[in-house]
């Protein structure tokens, strides 16, 4: 047992130095908003507020989240607007970020 004690202490010491702590950063949301606003100006896209208005016209409810995303298979940008309806169901409204045209309204099952 005495021979194993140094190994036990060494493994505990090593485990303590290898582990890292996660720190919460409240500024991430502000940084994301600033980046989104800059991209809207740079690429001539509709504003986040206009995207929310158009999404709510397509699917009434409360906006939970809005993201600006680069399209994967073709050029351009889309707004993904997550909406919660009066029944508590979540919906995803996809809008063309340049024109504001609603591309799809789908129930978010997850």
GROMACS .gro file of C-alpha atoms in nm:
model
  110
    1UNK     CA    1   0.000   0.000   0.000
    2UNK     CA    2   0.284   0.239   0.085
    3UNK     CA    3   0.434   0.183  -0.259
    4UNK     CA    4   0.109   0.293  -0.424
    5UNK     CA    5   0.071   0.620  -0.229
    6UNK     CA    6   0.321   0.821  -0.439
    7UNK     CA    7   0.140   0.710  -0.756
    8UNK     CA    8  -0.196   0.809  -0.608
    9UNK     CA    9  -0.068   1.155  -0.515
   10UNK     CA   10   0.095   1.199  -0.853
   11UNK     CA   11  -0.222   1.103  -1.039
   12UNK     CA   12  -0.430   1.344  -0.827
   13UNK     CA   13  -0.182   1.623  -0.888
   14UNK     CA   14  -0.177   1.554  -1.261
   15UNK     CA   15  -0.557   1.541  -1.280
   16UNK     CA   16  -0.579   1.878  -1.105
   17UNK     CA   17  -0.338   2.046  -1.344
   18UNK     CA   18  -0.490   1.901  -1.660
   19UNK     CA   19  -0.851   1.997  -1.586
   20UNK     CA   20  -0.960   2.342  -1.695
   21UNK     CA   21  -1.241   2.558  -1.567
   22UNK     CA   22  -1.511   2.698  -1.792
   23UNK     CA   23  -1.584   3.066  -1.744
   24UNK     CA   24  -1.916   3.220  -1.839
   25UNK     CA   25  -1.895   3.520  -2.069
   26UNK     CA   26  -2.197   3.749  -2.070
   27UNK     CA   27  -2.049   3.960  -2.350
   28UNK     CA   28  -2.092   3.689  -2.617
   29UNK     CA   29  -2.448   3.797  -2.696
   30UNK     CA   30  -2.343   4.161  -2.734
   31UNK     CA   31  -2.053   4.062  -2.959
   32UNK     CA   32  -2.283   3.846  -3.173
   33UNK     CA   33  -2.530   4.133  -3.210
   34UNK     CA   34  -2.255   4.374  -3.314
   35UNK     CA   35  -2.120   4.124  -3.567
   36UNK     CA   36  -2.469   4.070  -3.708
   37UNK     CA   37  -2.530   4.444  -3.740
   38UNK     CA   38  -2.196   4.488  -3.916
   39UNK     CA   39  -2.276   4.207  -4.162
   40UNK     CA   40  -2.618   4.360  -4.233
   41UNK     CA   41  -2.452   4.689  -4.328
   42UNK     CA   42  -2.166   4.531  -4.521
   43UNK     CA   43  -2.377   4.294  -4.731
   44UNK     CA   44  -2.686   4.515  -4.773
   45UNK     CA   45  -2.920   4.280  -4.584
   46UNK     CA   46  -3.253   4.360  -4.422
   47UNK     CA   47  -3.234   4.454  -4.056
   48UNK     CA   48  -3.290   4.209  -3.774
   49UNK     CA   49  -3.607   4.401  -3.681
   50UNK     CA   50  -3.743   4.372  -4.036
   51UNK     CA   51  -3.665   3.999  -4.035
   52UNK     CA   52  -3.854   3.955  -3.707
   53UNK     CA   53  -4.154   4.148  -3.840
   54UNK     CA   54  -4.170   3.937  -4.158
   55UNK     CA   55  -4.124   3.612  -3.964
   56UNK     CA   56  -4.404   3.702  -3.721
   57UNK     CA   57  -4.632   3.784  -4.016
   58UNK     CA   58  -4.568   3.431  -4.146
   59UNK     CA   59  -4.602   3.263  -3.804
   60UNK     CA   60  -4.754   3.465  -3.517
   61UNK     CA   61  -4.601   3.417  -3.174
   62UNK     CA   62  -4.302   3.536  -2.974
   63UNK     CA   63  -3.949   3.546  -3.116
   64UNK     CA   64  -3.724   3.322  -2.911
   65UNK     CA   65  -3.405   3.365  -3.114
   66UNK     CA   66  -3.280   3.504  -3.442
   67UNK     CA   67  -2.960   3.411  -3.624
   68UNK     CA   68  -2.798   3.522  -3.945
   69UNK     CA   69  -2.660   3.221  -4.133
   70UNK     CA   70  -2.458   3.175  -4.447
   71UNK     CA   71  -2.626   2.935  -4.690
   72UNK     CA   72  -2.451   2.601  -4.727
   73UNK     CA   73  -2.533   2.502  -5.082
   74UNK     CA   74  -2.577   2.833  -5.259
   75UNK     CA   75  -2.460   3.190  -5.221
   76UNK     CA   76  -2.629   3.427  -4.983
   77UNK     CA   77  -2.751   3.470  -4.630
   78UNK     CA   78  -3.064   3.364  -4.442
   79UNK     CA   79  -3.222   3.466  -4.115
   80UNK     CA   80  -3.334   3.176  -3.900
   81UNK     CA   81  -3.605   3.299  -3.665
   82UNK     CA   82  -3.726   3.071  -3.387
   83UNK     CA   83  -4.081   3.149  -3.278
   84UNK     CA   84  -4.295   3.009  -2.997
   85UNK     CA   85  -4.668   3.012  -3.081
   86UNK     CA   86  -4.965   3.057  -2.843
   87UNK     CA   87  -4.974   2.680  -2.781
   88UNK     CA   88  -4.609   2.671  -2.675
   89UNK     CA   89  -4.494   2.498  -2.994
   90UNK     CA   90  -4.166   2.607  -3.148
   91UNK     CA   91  -4.135   2.702  -3.514
   92UNK     CA   92  -3.844   2.787  -3.740
   93UNK     CA   93  -3.897   3.054  -4.004
   94UNK     CA   94  -3.626   3.089  -4.269
   95UNK     CA   95  -3.602   3.422  -4.454
   96UNK     CA   96  -3.382   3.541  -4.737
   97UNK     CA   97  -3.169   3.802  -4.561
   98UNK     CA   98  -3.134   4.013  -4.876
   99UNK     CA   99  -3.498   4.030  -4.986
  100UNK     CA  100  -3.692   3.936  -4.672
  101UNK     CA  101  -3.881   3.663  -4.859
  102UNK     CA  102  -4.001   3.379  -4.635
  103UNK     CA  103  -3.841   3.059  -4.765
  104UNK     CA  104  -3.992   2.814  -4.517
  105UNK     CA  105  -4.194   2.775  -4.199
  106UNK     CA  106  -4.131   2.447  -4.018
  107UNK     CA  107  -4.224   2.304  -3.682
  108UNK     CA  108  -3.915   2.269  -3.463
  109UNK     CA  109  -3.947   1.924  -3.308
  110UNK     CA  110  -3.644   1.945  -3.079
   0.00000   0.00000   0.00000
